[in-house]
mmCIF file of C-alpha atoms in Angstrom:
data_model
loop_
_atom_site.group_PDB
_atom_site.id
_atom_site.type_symbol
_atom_site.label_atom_id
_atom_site.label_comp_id
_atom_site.label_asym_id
_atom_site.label_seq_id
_atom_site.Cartn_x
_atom_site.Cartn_y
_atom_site.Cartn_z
ATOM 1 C CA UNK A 1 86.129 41.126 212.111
ATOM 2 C CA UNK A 2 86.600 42.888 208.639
ATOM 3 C CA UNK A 3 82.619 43.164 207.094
ATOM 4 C CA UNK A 4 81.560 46.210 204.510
ATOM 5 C CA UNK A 5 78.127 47.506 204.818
ATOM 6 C CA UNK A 6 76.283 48.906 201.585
ATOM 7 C CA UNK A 7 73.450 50.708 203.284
ATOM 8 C CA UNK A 8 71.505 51.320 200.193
ATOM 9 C CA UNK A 9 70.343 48.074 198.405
ATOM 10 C CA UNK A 10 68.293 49.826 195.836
ATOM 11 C CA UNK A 11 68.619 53.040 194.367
ATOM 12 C CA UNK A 12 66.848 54.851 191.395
ATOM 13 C CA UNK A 13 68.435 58.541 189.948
ATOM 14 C CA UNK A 14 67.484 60.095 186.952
ATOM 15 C CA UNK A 15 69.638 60.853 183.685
ATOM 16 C CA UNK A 16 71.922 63.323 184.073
ATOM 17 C CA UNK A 17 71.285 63.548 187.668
ATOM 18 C CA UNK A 18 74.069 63.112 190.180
ATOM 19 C CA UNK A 19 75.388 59.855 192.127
ATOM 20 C CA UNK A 20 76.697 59.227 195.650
ATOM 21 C CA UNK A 21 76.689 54.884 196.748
ATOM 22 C CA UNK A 22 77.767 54.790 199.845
ATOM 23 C CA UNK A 23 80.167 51.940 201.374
ATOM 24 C CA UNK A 24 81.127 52.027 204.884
ATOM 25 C CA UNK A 25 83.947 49.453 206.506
ATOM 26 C CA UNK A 26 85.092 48.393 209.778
ATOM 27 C CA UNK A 27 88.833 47.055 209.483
ATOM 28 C CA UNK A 28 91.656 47.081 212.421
ATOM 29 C CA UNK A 29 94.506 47.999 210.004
ATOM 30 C CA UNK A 30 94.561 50.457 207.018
ATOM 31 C CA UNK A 31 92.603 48.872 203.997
ATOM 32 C CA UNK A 32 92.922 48.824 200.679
ATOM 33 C CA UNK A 33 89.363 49.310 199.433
ATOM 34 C CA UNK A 34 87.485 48.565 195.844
ATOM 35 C CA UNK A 35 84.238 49.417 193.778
ATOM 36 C CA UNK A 36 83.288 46.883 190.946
ATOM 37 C CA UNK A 37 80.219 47.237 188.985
ATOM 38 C CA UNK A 38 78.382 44.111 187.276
ATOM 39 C CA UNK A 39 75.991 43.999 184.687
ATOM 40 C CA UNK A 40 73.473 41.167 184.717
ATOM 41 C CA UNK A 41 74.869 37.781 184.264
ATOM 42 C CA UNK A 42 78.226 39.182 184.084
ATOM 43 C CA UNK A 43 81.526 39.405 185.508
ATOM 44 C CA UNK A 44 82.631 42.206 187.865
ATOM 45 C CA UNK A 45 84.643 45.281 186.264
ATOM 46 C CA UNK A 46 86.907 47.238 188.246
ATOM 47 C CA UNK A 47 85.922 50.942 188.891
ATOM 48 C CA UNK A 48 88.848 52.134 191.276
ATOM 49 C CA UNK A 49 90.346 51.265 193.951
ATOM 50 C CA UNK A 50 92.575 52.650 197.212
ATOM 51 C CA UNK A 51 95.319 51.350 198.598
ATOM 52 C CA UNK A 52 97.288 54.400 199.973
ATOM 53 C CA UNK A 53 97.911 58.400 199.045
ATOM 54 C CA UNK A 54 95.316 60.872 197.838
ATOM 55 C CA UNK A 55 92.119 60.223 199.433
ATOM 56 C CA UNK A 56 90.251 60.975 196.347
ATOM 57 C CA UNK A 57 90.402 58.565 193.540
ATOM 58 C CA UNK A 58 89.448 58.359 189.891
ATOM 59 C CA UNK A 59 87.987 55.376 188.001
ATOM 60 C CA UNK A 60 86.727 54.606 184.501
ATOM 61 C CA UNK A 61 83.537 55.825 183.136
ATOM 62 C CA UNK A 62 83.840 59.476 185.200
ATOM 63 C CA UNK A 63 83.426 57.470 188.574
ATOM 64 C CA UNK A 64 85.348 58.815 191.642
ATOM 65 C CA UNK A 65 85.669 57.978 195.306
ATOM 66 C CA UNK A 66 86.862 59.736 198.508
ATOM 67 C CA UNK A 67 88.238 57.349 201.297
ATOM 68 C CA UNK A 68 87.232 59.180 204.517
ATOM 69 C CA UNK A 69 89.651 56.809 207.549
ATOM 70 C CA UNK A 70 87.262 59.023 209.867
ATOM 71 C CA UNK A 71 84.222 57.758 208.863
ATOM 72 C CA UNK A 72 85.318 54.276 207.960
ATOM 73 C CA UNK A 73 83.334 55.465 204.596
ATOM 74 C CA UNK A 74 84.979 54.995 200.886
ATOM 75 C CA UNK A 75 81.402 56.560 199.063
ATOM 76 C CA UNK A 76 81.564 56.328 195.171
ATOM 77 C CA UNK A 77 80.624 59.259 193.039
ATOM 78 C CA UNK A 78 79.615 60.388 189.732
ATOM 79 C CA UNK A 79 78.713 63.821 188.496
ATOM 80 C CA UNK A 80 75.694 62.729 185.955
ATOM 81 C CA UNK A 81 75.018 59.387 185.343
ATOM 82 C CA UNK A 82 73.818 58.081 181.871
ATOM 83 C CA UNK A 83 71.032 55.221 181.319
ATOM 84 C CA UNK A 84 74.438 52.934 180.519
ATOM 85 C CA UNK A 85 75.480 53.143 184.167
ATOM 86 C CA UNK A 86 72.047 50.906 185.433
ATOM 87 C CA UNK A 87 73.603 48.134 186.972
ATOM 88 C CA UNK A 88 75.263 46.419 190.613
ATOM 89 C CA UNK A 89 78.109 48.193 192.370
ATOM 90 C CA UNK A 90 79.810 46.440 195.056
ATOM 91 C CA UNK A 91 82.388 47.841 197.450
ATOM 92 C CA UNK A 92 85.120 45.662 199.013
ATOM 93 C CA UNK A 93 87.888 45.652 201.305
ATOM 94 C CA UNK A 94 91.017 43.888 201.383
ATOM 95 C CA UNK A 95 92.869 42.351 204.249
ATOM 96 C CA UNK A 96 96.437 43.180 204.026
ATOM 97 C CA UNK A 97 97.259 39.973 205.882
ATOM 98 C CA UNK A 98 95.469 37.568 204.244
ATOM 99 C CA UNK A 99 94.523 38.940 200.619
ATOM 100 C CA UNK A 100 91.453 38.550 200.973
ATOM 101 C CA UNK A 101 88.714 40.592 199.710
ATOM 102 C CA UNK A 102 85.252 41.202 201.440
ATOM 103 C CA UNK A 103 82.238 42.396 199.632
ATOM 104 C CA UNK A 104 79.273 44.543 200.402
ATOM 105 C CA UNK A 105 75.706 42.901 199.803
ATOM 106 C CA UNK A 106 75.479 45.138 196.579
ATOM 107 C CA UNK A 107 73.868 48.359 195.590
ATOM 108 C CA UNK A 108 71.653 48.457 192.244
ATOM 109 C CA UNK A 109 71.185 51.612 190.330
ATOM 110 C CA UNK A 110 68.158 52.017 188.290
ATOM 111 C CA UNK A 111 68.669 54.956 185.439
ATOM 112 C CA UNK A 112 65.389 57.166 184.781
ATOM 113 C CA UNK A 113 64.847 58.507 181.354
ATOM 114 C CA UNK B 1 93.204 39.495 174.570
ATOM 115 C CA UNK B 2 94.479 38.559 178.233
ATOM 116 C CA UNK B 3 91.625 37.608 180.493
ATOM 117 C CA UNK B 4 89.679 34.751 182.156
ATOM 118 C CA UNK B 5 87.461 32.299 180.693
ATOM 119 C CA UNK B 6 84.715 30.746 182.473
ATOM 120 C CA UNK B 7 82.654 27.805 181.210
ATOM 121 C CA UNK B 8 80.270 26.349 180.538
ATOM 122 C CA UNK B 9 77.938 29.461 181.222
ATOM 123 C CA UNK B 10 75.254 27.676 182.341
ATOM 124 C CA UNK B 11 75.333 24.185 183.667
ATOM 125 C CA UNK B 12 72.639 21.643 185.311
ATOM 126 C CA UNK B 13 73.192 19.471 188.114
ATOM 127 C CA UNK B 14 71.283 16.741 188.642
ATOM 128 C CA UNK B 15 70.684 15.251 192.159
ATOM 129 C CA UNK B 16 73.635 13.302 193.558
ATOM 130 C CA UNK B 17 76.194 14.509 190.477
ATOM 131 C CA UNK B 18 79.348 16.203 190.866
ATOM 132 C CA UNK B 19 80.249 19.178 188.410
ATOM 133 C CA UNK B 20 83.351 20.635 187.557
ATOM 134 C CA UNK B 21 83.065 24.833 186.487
ATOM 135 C CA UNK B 22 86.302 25.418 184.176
ATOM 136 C CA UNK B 23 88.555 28.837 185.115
ATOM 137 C CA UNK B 24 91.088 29.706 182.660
ATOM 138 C CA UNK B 25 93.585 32.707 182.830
ATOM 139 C CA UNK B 26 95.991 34.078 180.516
ATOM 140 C CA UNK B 27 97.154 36.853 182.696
ATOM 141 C CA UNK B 28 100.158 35.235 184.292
ATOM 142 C CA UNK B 29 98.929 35.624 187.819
ATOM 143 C CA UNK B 30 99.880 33.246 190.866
ATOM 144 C CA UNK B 31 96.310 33.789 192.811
ATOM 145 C CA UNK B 32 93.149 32.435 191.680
ATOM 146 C CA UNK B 33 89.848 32.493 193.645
ATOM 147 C CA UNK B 34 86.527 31.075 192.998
ATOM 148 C CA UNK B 35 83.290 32.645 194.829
ATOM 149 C CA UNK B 36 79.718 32.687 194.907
ATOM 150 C CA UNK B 37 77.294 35.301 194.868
ATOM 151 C CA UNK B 38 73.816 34.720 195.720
ATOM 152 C CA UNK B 39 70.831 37.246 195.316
ATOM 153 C CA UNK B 40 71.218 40.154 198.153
ATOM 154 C CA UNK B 41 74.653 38.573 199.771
ATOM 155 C CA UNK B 42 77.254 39.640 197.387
ATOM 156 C CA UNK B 43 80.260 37.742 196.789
ATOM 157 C CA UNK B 44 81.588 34.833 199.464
ATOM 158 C CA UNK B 45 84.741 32.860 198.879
ATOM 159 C CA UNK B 46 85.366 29.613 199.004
ATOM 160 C CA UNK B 47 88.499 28.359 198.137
ATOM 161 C CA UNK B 48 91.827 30.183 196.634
ATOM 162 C CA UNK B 49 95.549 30.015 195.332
ATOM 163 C CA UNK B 50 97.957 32.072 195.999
ATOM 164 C CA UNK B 51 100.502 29.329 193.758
ATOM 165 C CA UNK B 52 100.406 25.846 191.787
ATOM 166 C CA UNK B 53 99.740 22.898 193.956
ATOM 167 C CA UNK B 54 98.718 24.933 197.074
ATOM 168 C CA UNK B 55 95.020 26.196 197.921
ATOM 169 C CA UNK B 56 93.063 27.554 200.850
ATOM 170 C CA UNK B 57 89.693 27.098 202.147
ATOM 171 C CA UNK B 58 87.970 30.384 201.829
ATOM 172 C CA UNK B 59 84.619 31.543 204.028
ATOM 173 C CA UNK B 60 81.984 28.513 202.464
ATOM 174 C CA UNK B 61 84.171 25.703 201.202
ATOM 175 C CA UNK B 62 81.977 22.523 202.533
ATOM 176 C CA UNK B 63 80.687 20.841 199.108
ATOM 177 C CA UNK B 64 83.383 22.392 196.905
ATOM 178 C CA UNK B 65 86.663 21.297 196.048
ATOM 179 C CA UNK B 66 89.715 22.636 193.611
ATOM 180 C CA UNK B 67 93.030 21.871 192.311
ATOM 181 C CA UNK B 68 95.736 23.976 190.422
ATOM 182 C CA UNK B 69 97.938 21.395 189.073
ATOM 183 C CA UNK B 70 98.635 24.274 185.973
ATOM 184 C CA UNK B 71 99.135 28.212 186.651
ATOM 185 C CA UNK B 72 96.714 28.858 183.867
ATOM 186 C CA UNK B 73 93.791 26.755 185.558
ATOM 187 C CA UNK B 74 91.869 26.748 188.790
ATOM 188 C CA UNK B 75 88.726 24.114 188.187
ATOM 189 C CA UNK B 76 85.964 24.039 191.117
ATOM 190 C CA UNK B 77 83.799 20.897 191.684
ATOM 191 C CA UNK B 78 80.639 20.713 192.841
ATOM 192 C CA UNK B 79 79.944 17.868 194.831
ATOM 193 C CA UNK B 80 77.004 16.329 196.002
ATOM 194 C CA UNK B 81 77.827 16.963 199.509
ATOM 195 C CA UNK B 82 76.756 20.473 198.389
ATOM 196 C CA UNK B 83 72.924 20.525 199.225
ATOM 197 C CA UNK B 84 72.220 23.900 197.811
ATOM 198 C CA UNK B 85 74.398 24.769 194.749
ATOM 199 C CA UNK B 86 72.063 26.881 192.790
ATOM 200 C CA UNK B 87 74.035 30.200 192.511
ATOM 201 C CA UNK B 88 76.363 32.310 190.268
ATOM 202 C CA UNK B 89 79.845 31.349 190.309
ATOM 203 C CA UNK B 90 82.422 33.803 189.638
ATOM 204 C CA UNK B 91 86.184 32.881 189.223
ATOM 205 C CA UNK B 92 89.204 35.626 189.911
ATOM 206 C CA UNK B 93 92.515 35.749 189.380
ATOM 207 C CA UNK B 94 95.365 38.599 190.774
ATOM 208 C CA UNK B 95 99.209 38.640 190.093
ATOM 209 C CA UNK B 96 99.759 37.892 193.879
ATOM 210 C CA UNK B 97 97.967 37.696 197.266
ATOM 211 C CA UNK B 98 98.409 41.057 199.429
ATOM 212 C CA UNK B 99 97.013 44.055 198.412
ATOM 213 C CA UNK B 100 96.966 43.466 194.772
ATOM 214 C CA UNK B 101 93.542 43.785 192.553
ATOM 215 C CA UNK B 102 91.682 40.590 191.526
ATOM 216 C CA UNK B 103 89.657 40.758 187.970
ATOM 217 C CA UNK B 104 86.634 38.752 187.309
ATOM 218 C CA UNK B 105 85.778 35.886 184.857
ATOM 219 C CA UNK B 106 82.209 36.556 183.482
ATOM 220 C CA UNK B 107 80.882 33.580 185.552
ATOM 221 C CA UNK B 108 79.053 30.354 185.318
ATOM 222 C CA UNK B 109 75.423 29.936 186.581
ATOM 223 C CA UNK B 110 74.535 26.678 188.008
ATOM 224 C CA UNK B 111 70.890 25.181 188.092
ATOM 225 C CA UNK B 112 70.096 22.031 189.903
ATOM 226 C CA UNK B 113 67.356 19.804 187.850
#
């Protein structure tokens, strides 16, 4: 069965400090994979998303991810992170049978000063 | 602006009552989904539409029911078969089913009285 696992349920960086969330996925077929971020008592915004080609790919707000088929792994990454970026980021993965999407449990990022 | 409109933001159920959650689009797009995301579980699905007149049961659809007699709208119920509604519902919408992205409504949190 498709699932995504978000090891990391909490995490705390400081400004300016450097990001990895990791998202790992276990899928037969090759996925198409997501990151959304949500702010509290929002909607989800897209970040980026794979669905074939270069391995690394860039999203809004200097966020990038590196689909890794080895390592059933599609991390997201940001080079310094600013007190704006304190929120939930969810990684998901889409069947390409069904369209359907399935979502990690959620990682939240607390921004130090 | 294109987008999707949720409302009301906040609604109250009392015991026994049905509720309806609204989910407008204005993006042209054939699928709509409704989920709900509960504290440390991420998103789950429960029903979607891949075209007018035709939806699925997603993952949790006992309690819930839909309809999508217009392209534009895609209104959940609540019923009171649902015996623990309390949760954040968030409403999606993607210009087709396979391997296409789905963007978020800003969501409707329901409270039980």
């Amino acid at each position: 069965a498709q699932s995504v696992t978000q090891p990391d349920i909490h995490i705390t960086v400081s400004e300016g400090a450097s990001l990895e969330l990791r998202c790992n996925y276990s899928y037969g077929a090759t996925p198409y994979l997501f990151w959304y971020v949500q702010s509290p008592g929002q909607g989800l915004q897209l970040l980026l998303k794979y669905f074939s080609g270069d391995t690394l790919v860039q999203g809004i707000k200097g966020f990038e991810a590196e689909f890794k088929r080895s390592q059933s792994s599609f991390n997201l990454r940001k080079p310094s992170v600013h007190w704006s970026d304190a929120a939930e980021y969810f990684c998901a993965v889409g069947s390409s049978n069904t369209g359907k999407l399935i979502f990690g449990q959620g990682t939240t990022l607390q921004v130090k000063p | 602006d294109g987008g999707i409109t949720q409302s009301p933001k906040y609604l109250f159920r009392k015991e026994g009552q049905n509720v309806t959650l609204s989910c407008e689009q204005n993006l042209n797009h054939d699928a709509m989904y409704w989920y709900r995301q509960d504290p440390g579980q991420g998103l789950r699905l429960i029903y979607y539409s891949q075209i007018v007149n035709d939806f699925q049961k997603g993952d949790i659809a006992e309690g819930y029911s839909v309809s999508r007699e217009k392209k534009e709208s895609f209104p959940l119920t609540v019923t009171s078969a649902q015996k623990n509604p309390t949760a954040f519902y968030l409403c999606a919408s993607s210009s087709g089913l396979l391997r296409e992205t789905q963007y978020f409504g800003p969501g409707t949190r329901l409270l039980v009285l």
